[in-house]
Coordinates of C-alpha atoms in Angstrom, one line a residue:
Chain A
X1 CA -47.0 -71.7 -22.4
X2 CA -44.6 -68.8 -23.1
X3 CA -42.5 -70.6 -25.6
X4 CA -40.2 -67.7 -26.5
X5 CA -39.3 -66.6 -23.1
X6 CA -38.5 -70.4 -22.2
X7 CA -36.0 -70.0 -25.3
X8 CA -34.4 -67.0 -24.1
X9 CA -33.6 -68.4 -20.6
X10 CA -32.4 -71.1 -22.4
X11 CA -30.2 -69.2 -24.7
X12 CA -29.0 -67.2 -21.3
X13 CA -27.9 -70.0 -19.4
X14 CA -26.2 -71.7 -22.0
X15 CA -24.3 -68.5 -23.0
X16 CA -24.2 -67.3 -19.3
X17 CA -22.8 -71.2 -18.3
X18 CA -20.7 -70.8 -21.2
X19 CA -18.5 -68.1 -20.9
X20 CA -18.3 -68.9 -17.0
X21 CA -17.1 -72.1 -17.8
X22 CA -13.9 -70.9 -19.9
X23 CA -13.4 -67.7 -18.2
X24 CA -14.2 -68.0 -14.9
X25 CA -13.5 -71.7 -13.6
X26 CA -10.5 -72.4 -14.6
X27 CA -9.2 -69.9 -12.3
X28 CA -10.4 -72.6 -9.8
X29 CA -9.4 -75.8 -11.8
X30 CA -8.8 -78.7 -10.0
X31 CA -5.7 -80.1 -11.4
X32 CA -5.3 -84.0 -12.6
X33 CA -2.5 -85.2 -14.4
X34 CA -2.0 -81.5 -15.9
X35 CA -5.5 -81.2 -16.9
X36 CA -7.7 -78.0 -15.2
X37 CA -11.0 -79.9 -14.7
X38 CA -13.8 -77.8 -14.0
X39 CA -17.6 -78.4 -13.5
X40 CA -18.9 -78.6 -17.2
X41 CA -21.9 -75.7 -16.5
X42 CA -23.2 -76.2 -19.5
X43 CA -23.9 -79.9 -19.2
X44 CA -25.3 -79.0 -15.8
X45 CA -27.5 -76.8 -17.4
X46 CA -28.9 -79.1 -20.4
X47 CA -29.5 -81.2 -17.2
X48 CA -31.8 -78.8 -15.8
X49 CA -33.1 -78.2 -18.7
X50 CA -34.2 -81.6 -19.1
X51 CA -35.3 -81.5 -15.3
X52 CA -37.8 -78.5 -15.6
X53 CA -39.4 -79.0 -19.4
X54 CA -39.6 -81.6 -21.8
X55 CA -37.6 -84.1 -23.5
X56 CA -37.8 -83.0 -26.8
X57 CA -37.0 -79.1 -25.8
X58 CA -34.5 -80.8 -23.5
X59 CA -32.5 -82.6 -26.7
X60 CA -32.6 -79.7 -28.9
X61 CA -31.0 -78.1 -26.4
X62 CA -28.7 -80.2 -25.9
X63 CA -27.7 -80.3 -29.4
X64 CA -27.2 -76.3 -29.6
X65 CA -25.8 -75.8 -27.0
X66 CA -23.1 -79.0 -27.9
X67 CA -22.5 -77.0 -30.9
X68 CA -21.7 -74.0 -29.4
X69 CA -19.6 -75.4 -27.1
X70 CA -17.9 -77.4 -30.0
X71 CA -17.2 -74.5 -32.0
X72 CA -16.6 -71.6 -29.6
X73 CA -13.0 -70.6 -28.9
X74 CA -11.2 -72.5 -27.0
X75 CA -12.8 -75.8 -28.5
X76 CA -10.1 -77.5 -31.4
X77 CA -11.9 -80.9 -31.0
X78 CA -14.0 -82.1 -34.0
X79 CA -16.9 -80.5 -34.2
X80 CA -20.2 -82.4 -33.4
X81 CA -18.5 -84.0 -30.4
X82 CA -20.2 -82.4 -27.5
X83 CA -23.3 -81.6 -29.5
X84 CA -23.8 -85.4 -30.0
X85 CA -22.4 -85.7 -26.3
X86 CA -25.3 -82.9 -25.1
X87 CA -27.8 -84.4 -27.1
X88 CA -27.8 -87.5 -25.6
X89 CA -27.3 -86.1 -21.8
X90 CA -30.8 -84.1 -22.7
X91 CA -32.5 -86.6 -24.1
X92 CA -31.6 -89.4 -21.1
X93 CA -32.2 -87.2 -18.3
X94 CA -35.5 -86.1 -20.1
X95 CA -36.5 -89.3 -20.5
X96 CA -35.8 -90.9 -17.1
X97 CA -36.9 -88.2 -15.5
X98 CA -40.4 -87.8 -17.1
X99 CA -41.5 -91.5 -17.6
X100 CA -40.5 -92.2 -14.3
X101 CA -42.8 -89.0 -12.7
X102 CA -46.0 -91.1 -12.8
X103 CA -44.5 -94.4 -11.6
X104 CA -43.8 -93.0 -8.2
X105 CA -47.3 -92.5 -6.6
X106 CA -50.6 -91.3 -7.8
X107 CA -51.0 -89.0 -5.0
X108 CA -47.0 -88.3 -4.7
X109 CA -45.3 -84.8 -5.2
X110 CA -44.3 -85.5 -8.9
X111 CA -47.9 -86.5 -9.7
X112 CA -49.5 -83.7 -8.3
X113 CA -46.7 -81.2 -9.6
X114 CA -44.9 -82.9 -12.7
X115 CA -41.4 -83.0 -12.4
X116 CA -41.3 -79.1 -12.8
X117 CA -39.8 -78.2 -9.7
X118 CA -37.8 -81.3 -8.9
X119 CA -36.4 -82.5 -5.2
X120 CA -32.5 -82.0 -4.6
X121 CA -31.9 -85.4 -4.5
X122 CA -33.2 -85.9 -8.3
X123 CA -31.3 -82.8 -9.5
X124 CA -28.2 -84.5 -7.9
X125 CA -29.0 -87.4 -9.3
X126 CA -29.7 -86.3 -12.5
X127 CA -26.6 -84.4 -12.6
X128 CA -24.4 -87.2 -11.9
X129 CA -26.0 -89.4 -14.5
X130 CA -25.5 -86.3 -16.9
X131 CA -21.8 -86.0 -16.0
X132 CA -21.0 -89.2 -16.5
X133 CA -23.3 -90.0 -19.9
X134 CA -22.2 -86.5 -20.9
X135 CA -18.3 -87.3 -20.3
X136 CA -18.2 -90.5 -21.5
X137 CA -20.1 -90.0 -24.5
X138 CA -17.2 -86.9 -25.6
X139 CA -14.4 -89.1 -24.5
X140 CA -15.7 -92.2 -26.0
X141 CA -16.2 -90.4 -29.5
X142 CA -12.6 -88.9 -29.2
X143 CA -11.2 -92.2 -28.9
X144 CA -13.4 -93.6 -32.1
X145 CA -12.5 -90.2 -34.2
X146 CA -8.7 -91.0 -32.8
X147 CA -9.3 -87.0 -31.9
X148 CA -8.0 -87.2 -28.2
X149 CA -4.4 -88.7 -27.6
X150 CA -5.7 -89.9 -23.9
X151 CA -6.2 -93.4 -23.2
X152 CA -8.8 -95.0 -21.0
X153 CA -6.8 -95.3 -18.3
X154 CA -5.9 -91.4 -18.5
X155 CA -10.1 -90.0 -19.1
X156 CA -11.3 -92.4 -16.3
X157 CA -9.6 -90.3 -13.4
X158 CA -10.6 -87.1 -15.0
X159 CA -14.6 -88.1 -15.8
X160 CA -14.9 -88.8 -12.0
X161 CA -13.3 -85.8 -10.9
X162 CA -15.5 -83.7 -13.3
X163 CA -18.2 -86.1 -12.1
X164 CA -17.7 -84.7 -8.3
X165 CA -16.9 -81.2 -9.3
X166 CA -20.8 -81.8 -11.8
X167 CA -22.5 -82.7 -8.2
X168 CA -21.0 -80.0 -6.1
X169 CA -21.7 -77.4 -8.8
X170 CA -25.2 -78.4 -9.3
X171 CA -26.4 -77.7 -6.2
X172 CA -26.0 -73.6 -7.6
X173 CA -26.5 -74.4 -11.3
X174 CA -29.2 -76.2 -11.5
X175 CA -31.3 -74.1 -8.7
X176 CA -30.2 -71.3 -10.3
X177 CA -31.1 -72.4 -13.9
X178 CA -35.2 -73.4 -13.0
X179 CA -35.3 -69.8 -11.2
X180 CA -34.2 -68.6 -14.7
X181 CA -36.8 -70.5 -16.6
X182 CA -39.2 -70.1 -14.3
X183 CA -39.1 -66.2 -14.5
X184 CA -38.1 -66.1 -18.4
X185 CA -41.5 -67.9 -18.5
X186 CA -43.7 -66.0 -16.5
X187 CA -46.2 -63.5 -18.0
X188 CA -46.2 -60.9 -15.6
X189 CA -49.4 -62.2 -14.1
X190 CA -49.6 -61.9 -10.1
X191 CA -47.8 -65.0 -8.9
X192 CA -50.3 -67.5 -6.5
X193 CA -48.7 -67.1 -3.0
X194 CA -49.5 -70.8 -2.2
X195 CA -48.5 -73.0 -5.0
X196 CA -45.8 -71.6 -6.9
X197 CA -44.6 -74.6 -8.2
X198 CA -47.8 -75.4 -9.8
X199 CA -47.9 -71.9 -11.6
X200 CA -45.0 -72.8 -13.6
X201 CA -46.0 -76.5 -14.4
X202 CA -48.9 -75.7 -15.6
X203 CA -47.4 -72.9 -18.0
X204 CA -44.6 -74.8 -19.2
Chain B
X1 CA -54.7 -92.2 -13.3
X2 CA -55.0 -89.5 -10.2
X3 CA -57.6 -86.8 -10.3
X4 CA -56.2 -83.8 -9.6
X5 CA -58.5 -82.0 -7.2
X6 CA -58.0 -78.7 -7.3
X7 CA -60.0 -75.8 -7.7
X8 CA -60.0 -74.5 -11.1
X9 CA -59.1 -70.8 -10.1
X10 CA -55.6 -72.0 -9.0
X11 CA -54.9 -73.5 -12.7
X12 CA -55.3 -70.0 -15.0
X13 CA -55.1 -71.4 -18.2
X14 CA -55.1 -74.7 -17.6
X15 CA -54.2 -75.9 -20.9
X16 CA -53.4 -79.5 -20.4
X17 CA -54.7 -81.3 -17.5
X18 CA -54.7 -84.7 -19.5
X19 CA -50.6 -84.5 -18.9
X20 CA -51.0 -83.8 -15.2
X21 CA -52.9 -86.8 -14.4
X22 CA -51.9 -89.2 -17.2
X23 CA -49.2 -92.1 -16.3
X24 CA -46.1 -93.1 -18.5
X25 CA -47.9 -95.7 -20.7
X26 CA -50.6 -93.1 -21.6
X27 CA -49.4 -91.7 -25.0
X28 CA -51.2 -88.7 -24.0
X29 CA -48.4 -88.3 -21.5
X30 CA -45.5 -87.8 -24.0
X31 CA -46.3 -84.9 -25.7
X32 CA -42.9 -83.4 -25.1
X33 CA -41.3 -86.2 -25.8
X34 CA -39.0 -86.1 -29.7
X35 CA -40.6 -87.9 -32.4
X36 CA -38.2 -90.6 -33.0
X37 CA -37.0 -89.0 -36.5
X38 CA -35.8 -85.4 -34.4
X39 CA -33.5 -88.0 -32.1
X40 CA -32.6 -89.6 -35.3
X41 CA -31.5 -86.5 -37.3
X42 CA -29.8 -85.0 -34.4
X43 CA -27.7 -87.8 -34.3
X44 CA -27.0 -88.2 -37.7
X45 CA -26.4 -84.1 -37.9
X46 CA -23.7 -84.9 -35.3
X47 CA -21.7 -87.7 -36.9
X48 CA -22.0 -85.7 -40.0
X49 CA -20.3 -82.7 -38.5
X50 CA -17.9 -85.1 -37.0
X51 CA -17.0 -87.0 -40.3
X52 CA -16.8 -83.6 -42.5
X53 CA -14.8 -82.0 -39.5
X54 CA -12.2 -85.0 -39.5
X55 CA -11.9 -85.6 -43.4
X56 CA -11.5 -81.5 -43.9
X57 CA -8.7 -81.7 -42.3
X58 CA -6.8 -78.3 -42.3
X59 CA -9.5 -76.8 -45.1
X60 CA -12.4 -77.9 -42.4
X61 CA -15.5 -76.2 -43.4
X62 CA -16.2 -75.9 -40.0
X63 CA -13.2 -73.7 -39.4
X64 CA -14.9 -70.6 -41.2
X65 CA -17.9 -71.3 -38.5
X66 CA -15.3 -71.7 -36.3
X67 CA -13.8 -68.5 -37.0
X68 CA -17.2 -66.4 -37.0
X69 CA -18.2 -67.9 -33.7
X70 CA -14.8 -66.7 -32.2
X71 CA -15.1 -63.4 -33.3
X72 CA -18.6 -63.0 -31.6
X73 CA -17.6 -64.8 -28.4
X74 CA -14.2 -63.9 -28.1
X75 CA -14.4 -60.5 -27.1
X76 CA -17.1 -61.4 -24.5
X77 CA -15.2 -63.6 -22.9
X78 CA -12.4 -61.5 -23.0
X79 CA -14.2 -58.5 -21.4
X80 CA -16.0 -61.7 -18.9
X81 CA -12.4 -61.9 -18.0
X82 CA -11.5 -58.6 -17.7
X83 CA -14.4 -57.8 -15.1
X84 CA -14.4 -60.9 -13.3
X85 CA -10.7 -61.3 -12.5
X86 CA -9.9 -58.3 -10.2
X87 CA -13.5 -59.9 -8.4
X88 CA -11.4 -63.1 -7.8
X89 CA -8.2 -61.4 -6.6
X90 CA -10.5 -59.3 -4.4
X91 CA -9.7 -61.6 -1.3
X92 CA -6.0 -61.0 -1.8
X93 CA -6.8 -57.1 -1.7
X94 CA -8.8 -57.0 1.4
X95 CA -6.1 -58.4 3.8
X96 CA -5.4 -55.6 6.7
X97 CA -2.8 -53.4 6.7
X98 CA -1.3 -55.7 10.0
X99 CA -1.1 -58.5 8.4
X100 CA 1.2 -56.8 5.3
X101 CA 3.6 -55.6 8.0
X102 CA 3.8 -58.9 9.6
X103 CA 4.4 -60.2 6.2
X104 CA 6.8 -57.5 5.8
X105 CA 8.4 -58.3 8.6
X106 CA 8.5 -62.0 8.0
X107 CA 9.6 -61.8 4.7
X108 CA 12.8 -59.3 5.8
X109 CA 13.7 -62.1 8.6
X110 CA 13.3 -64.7 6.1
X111 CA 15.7 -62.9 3.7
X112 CA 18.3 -61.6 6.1
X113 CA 18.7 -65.3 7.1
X114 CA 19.3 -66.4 3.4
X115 CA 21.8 -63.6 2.5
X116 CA 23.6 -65.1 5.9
X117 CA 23.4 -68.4 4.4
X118 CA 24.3 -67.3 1.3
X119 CA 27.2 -65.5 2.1
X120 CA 28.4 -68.3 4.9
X121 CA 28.1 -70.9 1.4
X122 CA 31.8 -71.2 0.6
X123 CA 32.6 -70.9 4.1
X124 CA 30.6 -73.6 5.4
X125 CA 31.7 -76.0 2.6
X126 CA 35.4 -75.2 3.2
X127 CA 34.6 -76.3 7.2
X128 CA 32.8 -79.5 5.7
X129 CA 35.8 -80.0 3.5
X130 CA 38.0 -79.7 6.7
X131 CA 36.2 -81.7 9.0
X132 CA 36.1 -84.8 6.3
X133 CA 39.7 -83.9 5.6
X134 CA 40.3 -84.4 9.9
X135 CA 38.1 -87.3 9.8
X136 CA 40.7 -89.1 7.1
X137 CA 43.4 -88.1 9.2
X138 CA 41.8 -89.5 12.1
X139 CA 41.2 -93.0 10.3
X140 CA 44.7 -92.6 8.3
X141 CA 46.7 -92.4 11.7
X142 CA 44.5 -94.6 13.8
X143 CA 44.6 -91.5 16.5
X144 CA 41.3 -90.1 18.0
X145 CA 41.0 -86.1 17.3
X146 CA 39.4 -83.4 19.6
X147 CA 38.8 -81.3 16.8
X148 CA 39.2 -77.1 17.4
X149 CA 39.1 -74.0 15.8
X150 CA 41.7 -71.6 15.1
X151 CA 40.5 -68.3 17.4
X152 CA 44.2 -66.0 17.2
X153 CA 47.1 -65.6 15.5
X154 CA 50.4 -64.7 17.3
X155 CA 51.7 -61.1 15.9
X156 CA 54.4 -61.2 13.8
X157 CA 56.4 -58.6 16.6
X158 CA 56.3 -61.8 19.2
X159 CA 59.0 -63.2 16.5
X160 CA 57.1 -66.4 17.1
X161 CA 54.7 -68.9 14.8
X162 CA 52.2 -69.5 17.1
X163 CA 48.3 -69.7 16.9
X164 CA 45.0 -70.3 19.5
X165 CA 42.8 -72.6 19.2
X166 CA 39.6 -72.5 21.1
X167 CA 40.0 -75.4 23.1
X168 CA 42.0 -76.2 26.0
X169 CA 42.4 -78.2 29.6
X170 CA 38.5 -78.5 29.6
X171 CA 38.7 -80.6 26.6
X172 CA 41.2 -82.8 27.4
X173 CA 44.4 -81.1 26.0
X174 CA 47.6 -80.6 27.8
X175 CA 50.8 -79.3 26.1
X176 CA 53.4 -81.4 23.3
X177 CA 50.0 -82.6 22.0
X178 CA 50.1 -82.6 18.2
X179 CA 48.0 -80.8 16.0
X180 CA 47.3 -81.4 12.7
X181 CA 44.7 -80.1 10.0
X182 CA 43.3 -81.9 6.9
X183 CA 46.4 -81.1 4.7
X184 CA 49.0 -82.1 7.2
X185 CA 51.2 -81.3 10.6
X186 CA 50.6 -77.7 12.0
X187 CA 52.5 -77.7 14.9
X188 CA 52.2 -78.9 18.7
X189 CA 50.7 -77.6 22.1
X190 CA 53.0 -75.4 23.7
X191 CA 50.9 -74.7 26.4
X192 CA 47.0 -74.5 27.5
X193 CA 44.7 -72.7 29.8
X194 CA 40.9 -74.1 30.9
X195 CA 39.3 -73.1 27.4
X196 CA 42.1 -71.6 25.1
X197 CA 45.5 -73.7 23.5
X198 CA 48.6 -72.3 22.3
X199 CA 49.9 -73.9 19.0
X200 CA 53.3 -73.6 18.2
X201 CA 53.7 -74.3 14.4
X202 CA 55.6 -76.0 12.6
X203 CA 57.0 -73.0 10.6
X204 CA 58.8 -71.2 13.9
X205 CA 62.1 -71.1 13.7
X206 CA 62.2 -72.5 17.4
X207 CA 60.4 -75.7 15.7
X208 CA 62.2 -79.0 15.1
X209 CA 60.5 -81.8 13.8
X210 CA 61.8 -85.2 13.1
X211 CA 60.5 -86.4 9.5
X212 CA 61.9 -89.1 7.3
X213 CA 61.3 -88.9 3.7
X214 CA 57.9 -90.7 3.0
X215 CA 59.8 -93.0 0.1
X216 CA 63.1 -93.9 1.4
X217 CA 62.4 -94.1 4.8
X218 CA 65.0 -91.4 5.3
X219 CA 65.6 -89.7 8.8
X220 CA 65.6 -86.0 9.3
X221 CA 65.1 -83.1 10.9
X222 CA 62.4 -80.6 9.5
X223 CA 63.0 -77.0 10.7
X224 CA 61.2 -73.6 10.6
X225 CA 62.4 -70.6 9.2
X226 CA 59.8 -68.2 11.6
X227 CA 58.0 -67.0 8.6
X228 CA 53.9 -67.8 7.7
X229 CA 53.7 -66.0 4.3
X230 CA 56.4 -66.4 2.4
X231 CA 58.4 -69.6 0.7
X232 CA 61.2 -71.8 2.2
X233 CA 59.4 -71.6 5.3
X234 CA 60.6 -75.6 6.6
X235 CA 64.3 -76.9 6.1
X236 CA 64.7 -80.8 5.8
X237 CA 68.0 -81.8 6.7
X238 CA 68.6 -85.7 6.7
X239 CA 70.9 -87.7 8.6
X240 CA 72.6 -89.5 6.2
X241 CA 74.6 -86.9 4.5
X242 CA 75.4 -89.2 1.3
X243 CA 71.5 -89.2 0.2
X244 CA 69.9 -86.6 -2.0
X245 CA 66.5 -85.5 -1.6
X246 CA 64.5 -85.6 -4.5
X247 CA 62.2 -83.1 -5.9
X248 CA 58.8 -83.9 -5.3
X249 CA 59.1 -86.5 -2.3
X250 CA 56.5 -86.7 0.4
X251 CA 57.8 -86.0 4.0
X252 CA 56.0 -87.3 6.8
X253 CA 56.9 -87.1 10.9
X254 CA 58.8 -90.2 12.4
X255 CA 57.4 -89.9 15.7
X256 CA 58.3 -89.2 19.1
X257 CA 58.3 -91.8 22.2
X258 CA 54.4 -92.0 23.3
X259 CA 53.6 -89.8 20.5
X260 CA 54.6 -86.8 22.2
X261 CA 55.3 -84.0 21.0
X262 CA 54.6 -85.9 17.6
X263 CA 52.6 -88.6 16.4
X264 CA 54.1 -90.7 13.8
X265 CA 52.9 -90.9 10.3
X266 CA 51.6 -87.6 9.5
X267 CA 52.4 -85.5 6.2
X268 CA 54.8 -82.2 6.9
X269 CA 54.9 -81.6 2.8
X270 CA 56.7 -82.0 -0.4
X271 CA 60.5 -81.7 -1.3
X272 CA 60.6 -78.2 -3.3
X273 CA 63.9 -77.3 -3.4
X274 CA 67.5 -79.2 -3.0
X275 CA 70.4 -77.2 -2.3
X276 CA 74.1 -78.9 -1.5
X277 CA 75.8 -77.4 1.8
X278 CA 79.3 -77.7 0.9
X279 CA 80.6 -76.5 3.9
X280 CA 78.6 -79.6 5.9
X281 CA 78.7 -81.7 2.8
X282 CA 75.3 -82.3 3.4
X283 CA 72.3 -81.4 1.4
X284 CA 69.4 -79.4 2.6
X285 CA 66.1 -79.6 1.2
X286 CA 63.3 -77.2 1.3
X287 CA 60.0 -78.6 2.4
X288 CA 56.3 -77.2 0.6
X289 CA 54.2 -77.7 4.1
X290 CA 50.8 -79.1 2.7
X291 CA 49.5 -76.8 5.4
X292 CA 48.5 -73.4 4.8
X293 CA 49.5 -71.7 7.7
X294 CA 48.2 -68.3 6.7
X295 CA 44.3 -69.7 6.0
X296 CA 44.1 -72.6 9.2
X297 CA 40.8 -72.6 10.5
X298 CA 39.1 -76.3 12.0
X299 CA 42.2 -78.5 13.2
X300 CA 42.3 -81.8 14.5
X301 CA 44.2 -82.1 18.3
X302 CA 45.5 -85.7 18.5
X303 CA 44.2 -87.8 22.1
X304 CA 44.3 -90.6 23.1
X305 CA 42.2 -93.0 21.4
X306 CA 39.1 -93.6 23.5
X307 CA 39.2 -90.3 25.2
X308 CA 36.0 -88.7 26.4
X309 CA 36.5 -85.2 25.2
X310 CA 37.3 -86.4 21.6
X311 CA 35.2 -85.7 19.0
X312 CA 36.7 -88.0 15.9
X313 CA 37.2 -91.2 16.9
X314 CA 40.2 -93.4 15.6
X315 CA 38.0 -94.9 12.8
X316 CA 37.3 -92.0 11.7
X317 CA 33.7 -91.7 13.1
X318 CA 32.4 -88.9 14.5
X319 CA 31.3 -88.5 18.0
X320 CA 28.4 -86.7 19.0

């Protein structure tokens, strides 16, 4: 299990989603009520995070990469607010991804390979539920701290836009993300032409 | 629990097959889950961060954090920026050089038609100003109007006030029809061909009109003095000799039988001037026309109400 090269693709796509996120994106913002929403990357790739290792990894994760996002230029909000948001999206995907593996079949795809390489459909899935724990979590905390000036009626729009924009940006993020772990982890060892999926669950 | 089945070769290192085959309840199975004290700290570091963020108010001791992060990330995503933005204008940049000219072109079309609106602005809201100014006239005098443009103006050498409008017999005009404009009488139908009218106005000195002093119900005559530009340019002379005009007092036509030449009712101009004749121990007054001769443009040609070629009816209405 190549522990440090799992790190460093972490660390990649969370910088790499990152600085995409505030530089590149908004160039392409969907606009609602004078808000640019973009796809939040970096949730997307916590997501996938907690989609190709484990739950604990998945959470700290999270939690760094919340920080970061929470204390990077442009962020003014209160700081802990997307690391707590983050923390939470890692450690719910995590966990409903990977107690759920074994419930499906003994002889089905996740019991044979883990839920190391998982189906489109769960990625989706998994990003939507992200999005919207992920978003809700940040917007509900604003409201608590009194941070945000937005009122219910105002987030609820723009959580289901970012919601949509999460999905459509997934289908690149989070593909793109497992290909990053997965070579980040590899050791250089000839790659099994058959099975690579079960090359990579067996070394994470 | 499944038993996984494969050959041993295709597992190098196979360091935990208890987690492939072991199911959710099998404790065995949650080795990467968090102990339940990381979860707890985590969250706790976050509200902490949040709390000591929000009571530090301006004096955060996150902002120094803050401030370091920024300086590391800042330039990265400036120089992010800096590379990806001409990448994102690069579909702008690759249009063909055919498509520039025809945006070239458009673009020139497009702007000589807004100088032409532009400069026809004022113009066009004088004609609007007009053509409401006709239509009150129209509904003022109960009279339909074929309404017509001013095309010529007669040389001064001719020694006669006389303009062309661009309507004639094909329109329904025939001669000793009035003509009017917004601000008042201009004059009468001297004669017409199929698509032209001569307008004698009201200024010739060949011109009589019979007006009556708008407040006093006075009866005149209103002559021309054959001049468009300069002053006392229309001559009221009443027919009671023993009543004085008085400065300021609207003078309007009295009317001719059938309205013909004139219509009955329509504003010549204002009293300027009141001089005493003492040789006819009368007085004459000089008339302001309300109508600039020099600057007609859309006029109205009385009809008869109900006529076909008329384009303001009596009410006022336009016809389309």
């Amino acid at each position: 299990m190549n522990r440090r090269g799992r790190l460093i693709g972490t660390l990649v796509a969370v910088f790499a989603a990152l600085l995409l996120q505030v530089t590149v994106l908004p160039l392409f913002a969907w606009d609602v009520g004078g808000l640019g929403v973009v796809p939040d990357l970096v949730l997307l790739v916590v997501v996938a995070t907690a989609l190709a290792t484990d739950t604990r990894f998945a959470t700290l994760t999270g939690f760094w990469a919340g920080l970061l996002l929470d204390i990077a230029p442009p962020a003014d909000h209160l700081a802990g607010r997307w690391a707590l948001a983050l923390m939470v999206v890692g450690y719910v995907v995590g966990r409903l991804v990977h107690d759920n593996a074994g419930d499906v079949g003994a002889g089905s795809r996740f019991a044979r390979e883990g839920v190391r390489r998982p189906p489109l459909p769960l990625a989706l899935a998994a990003a939507a539920g992200g999005s919207f724990v992920g978003t809700s979590v940040f917007a509900l905390s604003g409201l608590l701290l009194r941070d945000a000036g937005a009122s219910i009626g105002e987030l609820l729009p723009v959580a289901l836009v970012a919601l949509l924009l999460d999905v459509v940006a997934a289908l690149a993020v989070v593909p793109a993300t497992l290909w990053l772990l997965d070579r980040s982890t590899s050791d250089g060892l000839p790659r099994p032409a058959v099975r690579p999926a079960q090359r990579l669950r067996v070394r994470l | 629990m499944a038993i996984d089945t494969r050959p041993p070769s295709s597992r190098p290192g196979a360091p935990s097959p208890v987690r492939r085959t072991s199911t959710s309840r099998d404790p065995e199975r949650d080795s990467g889950r968090p102990a339940r004290s990381l979860v707890v700290a985590l969250v706790l570091a976050c509200a902490a961060l949040m709390v000591v963020d929000k009571t530090g108010g301006e004096s955060s001791p996150v902002d120094p954090v803050r401030r370091a992060v920024g300086e590391v990330v800042g330039p990265v995503q400036a120089g992010v920026s800096t590379v990806v933005r001409p990448l994102v204008d690069l579909p702008g940049a690759l249009r063909t050089n055919g498509s520039l000219r025809d945006d070239v072109d458009r673009l020139e079309a497009e702007n000589a038609g807004l100088r032409n609106q532009l400069a026809k602005a004022g113009y066009d809201e004088q004609r609007l100003a007009q053509l409401a100014g006709l239509r009150a006239v129209a509904r003022d005098s109960a009279h339909a109007l074929v309404a017509a443009r001013v095309i010529a103006i007669g040389p001064a050498q001719s020694f006669s006030s006389t303009v062309t409008l661009d309507a004639g017999s094909d329109t329904g005009l025939r001669p000793d029809m009035t003509v009017v404009a917004a601000e008042g009488l201009v004059g009468r139908i001297t004669s017409v061909t199929a698509h032209t009218a001569t307008v004698l106005l009201i200024v010739d000195d060949t011109s009589s009109v019979g007006g009556r002093i708008g407040d006093n119900l006075e009866l005149g005559f209103v002559r021309g003095h054959g001049t468009l530009g300069t002053d006392d340019r229309l001559e009221l002379e009443l027919a009671d000799r023993n009543v004085m005009p008085q400065v300021g007092q609207p003078v309007v036509t009295w009317g001719s039988e059938g309205g013909s030449p004139y219509i009955a009712g329509i504003p010549i101009g204002t009293v300027g001037k009141v001089y005493e004749s003492l040789r006819e121990t009368s007085y004459r007054a000089v008339i302001t026309p309300g109508v600039d001769f020099t600057a007609l443009d859309l006029v109205g040609v009385v009809v008869p109400s109900g006529d076909q070629h008329a384009t303001i009816e009596a009410d006022g209405s336009l016809v389309p």
